XYZ file of C-alpha atoms in Angstrom:
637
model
C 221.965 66.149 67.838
C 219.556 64.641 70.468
C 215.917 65.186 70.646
C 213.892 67.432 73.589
C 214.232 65.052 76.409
C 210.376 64.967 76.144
C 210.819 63.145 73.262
C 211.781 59.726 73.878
C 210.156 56.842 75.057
C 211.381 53.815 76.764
C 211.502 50.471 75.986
C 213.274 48.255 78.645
C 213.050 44.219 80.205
C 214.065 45.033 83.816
C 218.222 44.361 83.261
C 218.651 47.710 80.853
C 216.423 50.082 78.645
C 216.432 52.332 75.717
C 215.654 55.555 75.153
C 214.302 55.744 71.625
C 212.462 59.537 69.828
C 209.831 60.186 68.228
C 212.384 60.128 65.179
C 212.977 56.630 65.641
C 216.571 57.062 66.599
C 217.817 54.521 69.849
C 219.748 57.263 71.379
C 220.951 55.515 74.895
C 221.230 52.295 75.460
C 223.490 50.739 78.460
C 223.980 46.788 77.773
C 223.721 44.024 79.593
C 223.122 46.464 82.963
C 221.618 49.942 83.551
C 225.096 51.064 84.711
C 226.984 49.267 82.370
C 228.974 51.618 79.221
C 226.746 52.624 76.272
C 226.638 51.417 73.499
C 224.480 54.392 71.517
C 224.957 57.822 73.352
C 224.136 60.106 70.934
C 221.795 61.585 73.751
C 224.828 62.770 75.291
C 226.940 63.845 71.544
C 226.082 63.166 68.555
C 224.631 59.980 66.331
C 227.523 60.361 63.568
C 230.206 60.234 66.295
C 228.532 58.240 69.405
C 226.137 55.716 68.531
C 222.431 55.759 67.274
C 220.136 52.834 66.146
C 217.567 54.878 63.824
C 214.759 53.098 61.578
C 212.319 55.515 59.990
C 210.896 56.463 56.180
C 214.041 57.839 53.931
C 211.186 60.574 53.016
C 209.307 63.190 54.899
C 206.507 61.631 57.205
C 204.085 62.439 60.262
C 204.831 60.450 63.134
C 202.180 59.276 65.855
C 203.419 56.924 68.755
C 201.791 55.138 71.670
C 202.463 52.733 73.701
C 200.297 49.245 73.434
C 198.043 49.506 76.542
C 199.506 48.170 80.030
C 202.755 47.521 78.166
C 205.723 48.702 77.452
C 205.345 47.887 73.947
C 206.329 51.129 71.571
C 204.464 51.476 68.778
C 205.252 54.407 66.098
C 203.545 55.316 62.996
C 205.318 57.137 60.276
C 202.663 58.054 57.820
C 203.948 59.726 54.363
C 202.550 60.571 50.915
C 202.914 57.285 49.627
C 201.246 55.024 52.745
C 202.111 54.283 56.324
C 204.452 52.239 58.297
C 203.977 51.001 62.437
C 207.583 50.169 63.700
C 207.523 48.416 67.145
C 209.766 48.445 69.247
C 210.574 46.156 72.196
C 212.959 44.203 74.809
C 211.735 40.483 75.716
C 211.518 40.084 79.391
C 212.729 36.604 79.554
C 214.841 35.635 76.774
C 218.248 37.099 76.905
C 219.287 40.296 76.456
C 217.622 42.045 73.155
C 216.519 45.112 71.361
C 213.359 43.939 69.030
C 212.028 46.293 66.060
C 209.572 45.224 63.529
C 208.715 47.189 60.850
C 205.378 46.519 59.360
C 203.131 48.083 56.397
C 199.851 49.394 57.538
C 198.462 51.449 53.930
C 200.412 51.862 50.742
C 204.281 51.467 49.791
C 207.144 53.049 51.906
C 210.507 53.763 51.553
C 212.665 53.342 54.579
C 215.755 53.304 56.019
C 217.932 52.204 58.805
C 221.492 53.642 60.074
C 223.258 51.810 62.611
C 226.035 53.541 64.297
C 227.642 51.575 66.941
C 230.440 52.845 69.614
C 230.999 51.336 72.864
C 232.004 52.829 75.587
C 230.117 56.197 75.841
C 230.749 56.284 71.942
C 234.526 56.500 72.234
C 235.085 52.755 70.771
C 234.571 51.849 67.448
C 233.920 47.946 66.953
C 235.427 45.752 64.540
C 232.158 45.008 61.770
C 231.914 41.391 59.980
C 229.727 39.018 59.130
C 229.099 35.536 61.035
C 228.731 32.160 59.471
C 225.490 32.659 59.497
C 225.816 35.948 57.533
C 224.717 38.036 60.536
C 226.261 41.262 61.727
C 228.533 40.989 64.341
C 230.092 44.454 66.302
C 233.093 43.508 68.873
C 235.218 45.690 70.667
C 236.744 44.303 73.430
C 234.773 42.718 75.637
C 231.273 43.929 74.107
C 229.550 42.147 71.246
C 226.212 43.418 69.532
C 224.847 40.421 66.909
C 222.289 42.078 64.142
C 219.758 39.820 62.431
C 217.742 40.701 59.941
C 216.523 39.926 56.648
C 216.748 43.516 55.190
C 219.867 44.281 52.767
C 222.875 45.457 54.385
C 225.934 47.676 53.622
C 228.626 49.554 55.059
C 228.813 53.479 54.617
C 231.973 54.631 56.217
C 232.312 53.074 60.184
C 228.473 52.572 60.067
C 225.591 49.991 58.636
C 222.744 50.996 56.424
C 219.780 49.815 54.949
C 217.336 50.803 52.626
C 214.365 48.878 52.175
C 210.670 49.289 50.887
C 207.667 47.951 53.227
C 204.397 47.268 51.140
C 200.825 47.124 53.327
C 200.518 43.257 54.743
C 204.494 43.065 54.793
C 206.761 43.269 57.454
C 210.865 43.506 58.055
C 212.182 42.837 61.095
C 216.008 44.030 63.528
C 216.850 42.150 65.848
C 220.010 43.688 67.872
C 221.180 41.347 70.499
C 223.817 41.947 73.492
C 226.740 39.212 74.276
C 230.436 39.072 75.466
C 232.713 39.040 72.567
C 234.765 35.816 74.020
C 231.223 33.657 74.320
C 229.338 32.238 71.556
C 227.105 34.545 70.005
C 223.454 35.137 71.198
C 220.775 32.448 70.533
C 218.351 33.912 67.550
C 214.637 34.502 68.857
C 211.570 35.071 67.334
C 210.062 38.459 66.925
C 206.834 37.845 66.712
C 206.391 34.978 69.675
C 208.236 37.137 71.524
C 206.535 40.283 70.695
C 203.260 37.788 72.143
C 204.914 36.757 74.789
C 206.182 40.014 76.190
C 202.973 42.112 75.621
C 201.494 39.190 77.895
C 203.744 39.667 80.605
C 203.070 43.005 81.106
C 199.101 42.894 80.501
C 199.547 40.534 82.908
C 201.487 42.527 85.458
C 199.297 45.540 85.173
C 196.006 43.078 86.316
C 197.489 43.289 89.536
C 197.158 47.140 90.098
C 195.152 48.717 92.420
C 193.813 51.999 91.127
C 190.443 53.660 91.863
C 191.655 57.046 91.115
C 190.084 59.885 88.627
C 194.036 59.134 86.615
C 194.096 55.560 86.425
C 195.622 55.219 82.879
C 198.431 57.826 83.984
C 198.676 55.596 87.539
C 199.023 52.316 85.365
C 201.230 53.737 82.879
C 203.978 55.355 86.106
C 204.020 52.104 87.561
C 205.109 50.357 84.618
C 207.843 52.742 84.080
C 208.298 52.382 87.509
C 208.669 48.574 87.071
C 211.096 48.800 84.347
C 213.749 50.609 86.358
C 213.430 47.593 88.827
C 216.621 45.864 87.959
C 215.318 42.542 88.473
C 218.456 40.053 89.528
C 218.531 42.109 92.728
C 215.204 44.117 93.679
C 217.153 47.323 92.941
C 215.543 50.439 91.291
C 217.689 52.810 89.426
C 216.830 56.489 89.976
C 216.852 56.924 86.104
C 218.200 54.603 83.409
C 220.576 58.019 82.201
C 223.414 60.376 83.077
C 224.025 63.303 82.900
C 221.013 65.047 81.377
C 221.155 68.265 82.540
C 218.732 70.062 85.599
C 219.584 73.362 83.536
C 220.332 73.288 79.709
C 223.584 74.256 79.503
C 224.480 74.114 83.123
C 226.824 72.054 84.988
C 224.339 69.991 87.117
C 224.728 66.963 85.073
C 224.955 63.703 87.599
C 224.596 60.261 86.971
C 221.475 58.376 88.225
C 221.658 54.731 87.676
C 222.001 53.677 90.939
C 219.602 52.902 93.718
C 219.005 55.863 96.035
C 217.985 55.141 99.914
C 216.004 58.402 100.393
C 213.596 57.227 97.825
C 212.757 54.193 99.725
C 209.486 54.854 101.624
C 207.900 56.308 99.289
C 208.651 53.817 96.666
C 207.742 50.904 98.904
C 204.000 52.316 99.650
C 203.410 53.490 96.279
C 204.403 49.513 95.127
C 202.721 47.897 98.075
C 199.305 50.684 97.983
C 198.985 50.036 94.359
C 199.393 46.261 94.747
C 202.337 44.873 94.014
C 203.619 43.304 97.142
C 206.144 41.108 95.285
C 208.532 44.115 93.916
C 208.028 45.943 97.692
C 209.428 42.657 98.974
C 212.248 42.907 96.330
C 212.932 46.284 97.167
C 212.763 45.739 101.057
C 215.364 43.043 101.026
C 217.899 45.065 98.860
C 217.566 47.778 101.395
C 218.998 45.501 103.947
C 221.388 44.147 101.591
C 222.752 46.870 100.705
C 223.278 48.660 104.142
C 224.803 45.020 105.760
C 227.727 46.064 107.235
C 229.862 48.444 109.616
C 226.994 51.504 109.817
C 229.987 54.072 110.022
C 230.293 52.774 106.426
C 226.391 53.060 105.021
C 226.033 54.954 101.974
C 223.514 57.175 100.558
C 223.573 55.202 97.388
C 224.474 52.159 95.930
C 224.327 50.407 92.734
C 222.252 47.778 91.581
C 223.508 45.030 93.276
C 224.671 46.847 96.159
C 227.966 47.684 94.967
C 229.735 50.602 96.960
C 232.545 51.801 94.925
C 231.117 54.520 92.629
C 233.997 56.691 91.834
C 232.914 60.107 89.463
C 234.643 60.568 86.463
C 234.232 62.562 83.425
C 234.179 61.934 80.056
C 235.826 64.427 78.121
C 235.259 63.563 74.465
C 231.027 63.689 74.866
C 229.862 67.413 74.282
C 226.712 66.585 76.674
C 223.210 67.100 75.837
C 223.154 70.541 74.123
C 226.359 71.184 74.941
C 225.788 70.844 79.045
C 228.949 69.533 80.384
C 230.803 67.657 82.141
C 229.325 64.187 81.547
C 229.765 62.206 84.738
C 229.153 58.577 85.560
C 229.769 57.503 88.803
C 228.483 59.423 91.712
C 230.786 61.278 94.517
C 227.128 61.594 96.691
C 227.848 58.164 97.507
C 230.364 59.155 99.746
C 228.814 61.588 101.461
C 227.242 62.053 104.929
C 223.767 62.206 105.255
C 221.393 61.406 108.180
C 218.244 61.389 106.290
C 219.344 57.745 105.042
C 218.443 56.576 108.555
C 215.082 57.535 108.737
C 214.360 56.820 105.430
C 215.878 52.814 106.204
C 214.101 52.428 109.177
C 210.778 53.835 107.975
C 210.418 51.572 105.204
C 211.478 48.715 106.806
C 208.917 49.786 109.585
C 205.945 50.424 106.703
C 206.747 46.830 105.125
C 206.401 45.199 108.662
C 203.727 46.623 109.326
C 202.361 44.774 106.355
C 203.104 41.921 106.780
C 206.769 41.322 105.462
C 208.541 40.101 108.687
C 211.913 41.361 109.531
C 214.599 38.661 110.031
C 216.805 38.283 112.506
C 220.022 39.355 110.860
C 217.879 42.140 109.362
C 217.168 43.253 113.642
C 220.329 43.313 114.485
C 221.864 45.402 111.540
C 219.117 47.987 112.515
C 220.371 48.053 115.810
C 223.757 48.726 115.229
C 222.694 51.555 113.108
C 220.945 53.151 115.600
C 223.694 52.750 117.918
C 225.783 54.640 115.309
C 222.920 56.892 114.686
C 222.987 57.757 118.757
C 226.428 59.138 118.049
C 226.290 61.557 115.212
C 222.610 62.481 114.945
C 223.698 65.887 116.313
C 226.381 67.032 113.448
C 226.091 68.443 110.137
C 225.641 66.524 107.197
C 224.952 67.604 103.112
C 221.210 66.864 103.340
C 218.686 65.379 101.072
C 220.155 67.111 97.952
C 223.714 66.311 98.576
C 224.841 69.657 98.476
C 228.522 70.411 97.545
C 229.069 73.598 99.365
C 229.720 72.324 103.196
C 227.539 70.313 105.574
C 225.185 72.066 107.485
C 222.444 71.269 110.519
C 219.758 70.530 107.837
C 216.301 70.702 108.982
C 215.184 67.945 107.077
C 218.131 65.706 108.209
C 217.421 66.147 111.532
C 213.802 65.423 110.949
C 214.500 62.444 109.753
C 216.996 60.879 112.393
C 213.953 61.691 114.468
C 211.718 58.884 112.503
C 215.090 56.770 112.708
C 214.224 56.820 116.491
C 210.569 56.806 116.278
C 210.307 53.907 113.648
C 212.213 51.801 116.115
C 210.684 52.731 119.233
C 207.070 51.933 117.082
C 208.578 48.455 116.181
C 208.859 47.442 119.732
C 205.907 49.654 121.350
C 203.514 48.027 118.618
C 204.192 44.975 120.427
C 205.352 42.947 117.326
C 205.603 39.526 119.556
C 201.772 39.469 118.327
C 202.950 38.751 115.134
C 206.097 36.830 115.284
C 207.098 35.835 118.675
C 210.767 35.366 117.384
C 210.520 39.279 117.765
C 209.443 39.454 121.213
C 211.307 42.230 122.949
C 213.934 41.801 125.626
C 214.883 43.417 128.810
C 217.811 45.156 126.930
C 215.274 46.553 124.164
C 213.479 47.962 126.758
C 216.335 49.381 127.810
C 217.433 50.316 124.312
C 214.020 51.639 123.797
C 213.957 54.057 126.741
C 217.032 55.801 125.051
C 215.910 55.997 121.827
C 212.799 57.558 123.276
C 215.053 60.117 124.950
C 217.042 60.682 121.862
C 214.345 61.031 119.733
C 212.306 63.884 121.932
C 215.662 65.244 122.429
C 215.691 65.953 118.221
C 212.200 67.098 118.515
C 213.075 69.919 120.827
C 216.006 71.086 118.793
C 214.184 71.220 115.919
C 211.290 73.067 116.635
C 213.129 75.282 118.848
C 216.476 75.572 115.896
C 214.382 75.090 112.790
C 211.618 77.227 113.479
C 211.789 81.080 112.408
C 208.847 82.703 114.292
C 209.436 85.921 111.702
C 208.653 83.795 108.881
C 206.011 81.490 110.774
C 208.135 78.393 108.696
C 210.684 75.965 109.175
C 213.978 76.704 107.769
C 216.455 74.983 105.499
C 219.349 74.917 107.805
C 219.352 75.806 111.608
C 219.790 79.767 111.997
C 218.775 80.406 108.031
C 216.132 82.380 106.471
C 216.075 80.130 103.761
C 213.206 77.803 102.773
C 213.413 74.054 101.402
C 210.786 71.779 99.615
C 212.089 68.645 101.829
C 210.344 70.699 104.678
C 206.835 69.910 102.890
C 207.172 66.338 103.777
C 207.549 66.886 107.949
C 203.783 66.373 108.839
C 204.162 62.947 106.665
C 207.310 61.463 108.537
C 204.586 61.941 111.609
C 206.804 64.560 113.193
C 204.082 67.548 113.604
C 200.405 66.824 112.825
C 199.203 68.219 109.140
C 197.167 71.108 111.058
C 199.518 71.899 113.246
C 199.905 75.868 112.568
C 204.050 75.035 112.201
C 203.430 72.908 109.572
C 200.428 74.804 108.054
C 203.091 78.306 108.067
C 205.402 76.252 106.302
C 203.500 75.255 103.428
C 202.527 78.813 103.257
C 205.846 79.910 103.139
C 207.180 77.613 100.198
C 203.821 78.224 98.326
C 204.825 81.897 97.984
C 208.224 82.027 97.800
C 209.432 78.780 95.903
C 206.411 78.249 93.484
C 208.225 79.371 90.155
C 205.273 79.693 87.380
C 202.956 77.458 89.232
C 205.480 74.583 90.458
C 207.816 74.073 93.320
C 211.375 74.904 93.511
C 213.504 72.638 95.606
C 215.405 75.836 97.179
C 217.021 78.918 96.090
C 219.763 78.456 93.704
C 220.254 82.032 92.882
C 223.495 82.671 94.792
C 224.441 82.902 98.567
C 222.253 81.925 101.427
C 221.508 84.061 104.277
C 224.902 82.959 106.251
C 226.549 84.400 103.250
C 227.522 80.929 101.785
C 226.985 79.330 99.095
C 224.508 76.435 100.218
C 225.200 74.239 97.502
C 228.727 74.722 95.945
C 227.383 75.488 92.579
C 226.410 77.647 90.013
C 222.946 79.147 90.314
C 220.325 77.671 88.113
C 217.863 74.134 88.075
C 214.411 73.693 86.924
C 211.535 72.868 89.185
C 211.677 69.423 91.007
C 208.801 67.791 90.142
C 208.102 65.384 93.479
C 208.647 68.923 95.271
C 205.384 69.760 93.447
C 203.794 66.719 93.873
C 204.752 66.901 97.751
C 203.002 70.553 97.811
C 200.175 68.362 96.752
C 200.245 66.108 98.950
C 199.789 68.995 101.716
C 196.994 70.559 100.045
C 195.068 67.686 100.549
C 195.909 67.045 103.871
C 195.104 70.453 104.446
C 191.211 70.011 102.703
C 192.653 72.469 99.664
C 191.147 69.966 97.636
C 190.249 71.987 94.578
C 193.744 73.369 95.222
C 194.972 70.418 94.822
C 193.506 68.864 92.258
C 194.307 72.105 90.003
C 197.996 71.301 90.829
C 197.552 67.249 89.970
C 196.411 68.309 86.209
C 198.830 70.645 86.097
C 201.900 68.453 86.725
C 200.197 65.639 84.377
C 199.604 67.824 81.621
C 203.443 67.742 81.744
C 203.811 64.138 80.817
C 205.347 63.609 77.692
C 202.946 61.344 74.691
C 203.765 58.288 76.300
C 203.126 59.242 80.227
C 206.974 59.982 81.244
C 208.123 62.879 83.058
C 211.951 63.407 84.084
C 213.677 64.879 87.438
C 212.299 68.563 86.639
C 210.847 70.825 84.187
C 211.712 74.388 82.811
C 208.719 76.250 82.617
C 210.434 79.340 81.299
C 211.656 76.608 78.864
C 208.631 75.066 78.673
C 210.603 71.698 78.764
C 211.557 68.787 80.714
C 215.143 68.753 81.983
C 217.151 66.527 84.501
C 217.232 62.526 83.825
C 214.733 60.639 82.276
C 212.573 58.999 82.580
C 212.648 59.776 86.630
C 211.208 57.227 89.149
C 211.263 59.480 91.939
C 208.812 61.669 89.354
C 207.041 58.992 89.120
C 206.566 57.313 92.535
C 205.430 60.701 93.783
C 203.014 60.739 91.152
C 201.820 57.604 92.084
C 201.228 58.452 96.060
C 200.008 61.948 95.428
C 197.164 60.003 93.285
C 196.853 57.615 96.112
C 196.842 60.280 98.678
C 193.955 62.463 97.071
C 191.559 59.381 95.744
C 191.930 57.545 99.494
C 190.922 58.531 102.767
C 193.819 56.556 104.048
C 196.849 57.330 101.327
C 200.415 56.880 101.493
C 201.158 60.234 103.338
C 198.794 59.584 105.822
C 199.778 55.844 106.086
C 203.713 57.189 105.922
C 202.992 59.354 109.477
C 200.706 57.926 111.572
C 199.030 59.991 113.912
C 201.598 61.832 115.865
C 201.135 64.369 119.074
C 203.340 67.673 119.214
C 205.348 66.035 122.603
C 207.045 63.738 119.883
C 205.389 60.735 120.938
C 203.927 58.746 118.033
C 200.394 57.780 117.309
C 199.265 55.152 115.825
C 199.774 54.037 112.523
C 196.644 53.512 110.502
C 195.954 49.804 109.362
C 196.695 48.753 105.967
C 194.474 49.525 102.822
C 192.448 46.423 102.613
C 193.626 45.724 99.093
C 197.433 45.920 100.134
C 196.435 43.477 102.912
C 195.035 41.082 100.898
C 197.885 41.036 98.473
C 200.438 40.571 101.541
C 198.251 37.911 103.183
C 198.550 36.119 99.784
C-alpha cells in the first residue's frame, strides 16, 4: 500500500514529476505530461497490481533524505548494519524525458534491491517485457514505451523486473528509466553523472535569482522550486498538483483531479513569482492566462489544462481501490464546466498586477478583456458555484460577487492610471471613456449589494452566500482584492468571525462541511467531512498582519511550517485530528500562499497589500502601491 502522503518527495523537469517515499518506492509517475496516464500508481492501489519503481537495501535500514540545496535533487540514505548507501534520484531538465537513480556506496557493503513493476494506464495495462539489441529493457503497451538501462543484473519474477545487487563504499550502480512512443525509435542513452552536473546547475542557478529577505528563506527557496516544477514549461502553465485523487478526507469521497491549471490561483501566483523575482515564469504564466481564455467569453472556463485544452470530461476508474481505500478515483474535472464569476476578477487582476509591472498588454490581449467584461456586464448579478465549485446548486456567493467587483475595478484602474504614459498604443478612446463610465457604475452597483446582501449585522461578518448565517475562508481575502480597507470594522468583524468559528485545532476551515446550511440545503452536494485548507490559514495570516497581530501572526506562520513534510512540501490540507496531510500533493496553491504570506509579513509593501491598493469604502479605488524595487529591476531587465 502507499505511504502517508507526507512521505514522498518530488522529483520532476517541468514536463512531468514523480512522487517517490521515503521507502524508495516511485509511486506516481504521469509520462511524457502531468496529465498524461500513469505509468506507476501504486499511490492510488497497490505496487504488486499498479506500478511501483522501488530501489532500497533487501535488509532492514534507517533512512535519512534531503534534498541537495536549491535543487530538486533527492538524495536518500539507507544506512544498515553492514554500511550505508545514498540513492539519488533525479529528472534532467533538458535532455528528453527521464527518471535518473544512482545508487552509490557511502561506508561498508550493502545488499540491495530493485523491483520494477510497470502498468500503464492507471495500472490497468500490463506491457509486453523484452530486451533491445542493445540488451536494454524495453516495456510497450500500446502507444507507451519505458526503455531501462542499467548495468545491474536483471530478471523477471512473474509480470515484474528485479534486481539484486551489492554496492561496496567508492562504487556506484546506476537506473536509468526513460519515456518514448512505442512506434519511434527508442530514447537516446544519457549520462547520469553529466547530467546529474548539469541539472543540479540549472537549478542552483535558478534559485540565484530569488528574492528573499525573510526570517524563512530556506522554506521560501525550497516552495518556489516546487513551485517551479509544476510550471509545465512548453506552455507557461502550472498544474494545481502533479496528482489525482488523493483524498481531502481519508476515506471520503472528495477525491478530484488537479493537474490542470486553475484561473483563481492566478494573482496570487503571479506576485508571489514576480515579488520573489522571477519575472520570466510571471510572463509565462501571464500569457497562458490570455491564451487560454481567447475566445467567445460565454465559453471561459474555470480551468484548463496545460496547454489550454478545454475538454476535461470526469471519469472514474473503477479497478484502483484509491489511496486507503478513498474512492472514486477521478481524472478529468466536471469544475471545468461550471459557472463561476470569481474567474473574472481573478483574470483581470493579474493581468492588471503584471501591467503594472511592466509586462505590456497587447492588443489582441485588450480586446479579449473587453469582450469579457461586456459578458461580465450581463451575468454579474446571478448565481454561480463559487470559489470551491460546490456541487449542491449555485448560489449569490459573497466572494463571487466580490470578485466581479475587481473585474470592474481592475479595468476601470487600467484606463484611470492613464496607461498612454507607458505605451501610447494604449491610449484610451472616447468609447473607453464611455465604456469606463459603465463599468464604474457597475462596479459601485456590486459594492452596494454586497455590503448591504453580504453583511449580517448579528454576526458583525460577511456571509458565505447572500441571506446565510454561514461563514467562508474566501471572505478573508476581501480587504486584499481592495474592496474594503484592512481596518475597516466590516472586514476586521469578519476575521473575527472565521477566527472563532472555523479555526479547527489552530487552522482554518474553508466552511462548514458538517451537513445543511442555514437555508436548509446542502451547500456543497456532498458528504460532510475535509481537512483544513491550508492557504485558508495562510490567508488568516495574511490578515493578522495587516491588522498589526504580528506576534499573532507569526505564531500561526511556524505553525503551518512546522507542517512541512522533510523535504519542505505541504499538500491541499491537513488533518489535525489525523495529524496528517491529506488532499493532493505536493499543492502549489499551498505553496504560493506560503510564499506571499512570507512576503506579506517580512515587507512593508507585500503581495496583499500590493494585490489591493488603497481602496475608499464608496468603491472607488486607490492607488496601487509601486512595485518592490527588486521586482522592478528584474522587469526593467
Amino acid at each position: 500500500m502507499a505511504l502517508l502522503i507526507e512521505d514522498y518527495a518530488l522529483v520532476g523537469d517541468g514536463r512531468s514529476a514523480a512522487l517517490i517515499g521515503r521507502d524508495g518506492s516511485v509511486d506516481w509517475l504521469c509520462w511524457p505530461r502531468f496529465d498524461a496516464s500513469a505509468c506507476f500508481a501504486a499511490l492510488l492501489g497497490t505496487r504488486e497490481d499498479h506500478g511501483h519503481w522501488r530501489i532500497a537495501p533487501a535488509e532492514q535500514a534507517t533512512t535519512t533524505r534531503c534534498y541537495r540545496e536549491n535543487t530538486l535533487v533527492l538524495e536518500t540514505t539507507h544506512e544498515t548494519a553492514e554500511g550505508a548507501v545514498r540513492v539519488i534520484d533525479y529528472m534532467p531538465v533538458e535532455d528528453g524525458t527521464h527518471l535518473v537513480r544512482l545508487v552509490e556506496g557511502v561506508r561498508g557493503r550493502v545488499a540491495m534491491r530493485m523491483d520494477l513493476v510497470v502498468r500503464f494506464d492507471y495500472g490497468s495495462a500490463i506491457p509486453w517485457v523484452s530486451r533491445s539489441e542493445n540488451d536494454d529493457l524495453r516495456a510497450i503497451a500500446g502507444p507507451n514505451k519505458l526503455v531501462l538501462r542499467t548495468r545491474a543484473p536483471l530478471k523477471g519474477v512473474g509480470q515484474s523486473t528485479v534486481s539484486d545487487f551489492t554496492v561496496e563504499a567508492g562504487k556506484s550502480v546506476s537506473f536509468v528509466l526513460s519515456y518514448g512512443l512505442s512506434h519511434e525509435e527508442d530514447p537516446a542513452p544519457i549520462e547520469p553523472r553529466k547530467m546529474l552536473a548539469s541539472t543540479t546547475a540549472w537549478w542552483r542557478s535558478w534559485c540565484q535569482r530569488c528574492h528573499g529577505g525573510t526570517p524563512w528563506d530556506a522554506v521560501l527557496t525550497r516552495s518556489l522550486l516546487t513551485l517551479k516544477a509544476l510550471i509545465y514549461r512548453p506552455t507557461g502553465g502550472i498544474v494545481a498538483a502533479p496528482t489525482t485523487s488523493l483524498p481531502e478526507e481519508i476515506g471520503g469521497v472528495r477525491n478530484w483531479d488537479y493537474r490542470f491549471c486553475w484561473l483563481r490561483d492566478s494573482t496570487f501566483t503571479l506576485l508571489a513569482l514576480m515579488d520573489a523575482g522571477y519575472i520570466d515564469e510571471a510572463r509565462a504564466w501571464r500569457d497562458w492566462l490570455t491564451r487560454a481564455v481567447a475566445g467567445s467569453p460565454e465559453q471561459a472556463h474555470i480551468l484548463y489544462g496545460i496547454a489550454g485544452e478545454r475538454l476535461l470530461p470526469e471519469i472514474e476508474l473503477d479497478w484502483l481501490p484509491g489511496y486507503e481505500g478513498s474512492r472514486p478515483v477521478r481524472i478529468g474535472n466536471a469544475a471545468s464546466q461550471q459557472f463561476q464569476l470569481d474567474v473574472y476578477g481573478e483574470l483581470f487582476d493579474a493581468l492588471f498586477q503584471a501591467h503594472q509591472r511592466g509586462m505590456l498588454a497587447d492588443e489582441s490581449g485588450v480586446r479579449v478583456g473587453r469582450a469579457l467584461l461586456d459578458h461580465l456586464e450581463r451575468v454579474w448579478s446571478e448565481p454561480d458555484e463559487g470559489i470551491w465549485e460546490v456541487r449542491g446548486g449555485r448560489k449569490h456567493f459573497v466572494h463571487s460577487k466580490v470578485m466581479a467587483w475587481v473585474a470592474f475595478d481592475r479595468a476601470i484602474r487600467f484606463y484611470d492610471a492613464q496607461i498612454s504614459q507607458v505605451h501610447p498604443a494604449d491610449e484610451p478612446t472616447a468609447g473607453d471613456a464611455k465604456a469606463v463610465e459603465r463599468w464604474r457604475g457597475v462596479r459601485d452597483r456590486i459594492h452596494r449589494e454586497v455590503c448591504e446582501k453580504g453583511f449580517d449585522k448579528e454576526l458583525n461578518s460577511f456571509v458565505q452566500y447572500y441571506g446565510s448565517k454561514d461563514l467562508d475562508a474566501s471572505l478573508l481575502l476581501i480587504a486584499h482584492m481592495g474592496f474594503l480597507p484592512q481596518d475597516d470594522p466590516r472586514v476586521v468583524g469578519t476575521v473575527e468571525a472565521i477566527g472563532r468559528d472555523l479555526m479547527h485545532e489552530g487552522f482554518i476551515l474553508r466552511y462548514d462541511t458538517s451537513g445543511k446550511s442555514t437555508d436548509g440545503s446542502s451547500t456543497d452536494g456532498l458528504p460532510a467531512g475535509e481537512g483544513a485548507f491550508l492557504p485558508c490559514s495562510f490567508w488568516y495570516a495574511d490578515n493578522l498582519i495587516g491588522l498589526g497581530r504580528r506576534d499573532e501572526a507569526r505564531a500561526l506562520i511556524e505553525r503551518l511550517l512546522a507542517l512541512c513534510n522533510d523535504v519542505g512540501l505541504l499538500a491541499e490540507e491537513y488533518d489535525p485530528v489525523r495529524k496528517r496531510q491529506v488532499g493532493n500533493f505536493p499543492q502549489a496553491f499551498s505553496h504560493v500562499a506560503l510564499v506571499n504570506t512570507l512576503l506579506n509579513f517580512s515587507r512593508t509593501i507585500g503581495p496583499a497589500k500590493e494585490r489591493g491598493g488603497d481602496p475608499d469604502p464608496s468603491g472607488h479605488p486607490g492607488e496601487a502601491p509601486a512595485m518592490h524595487p527588486q521586482a522592478a529591476q528584474s522587469a526593467a531587465s
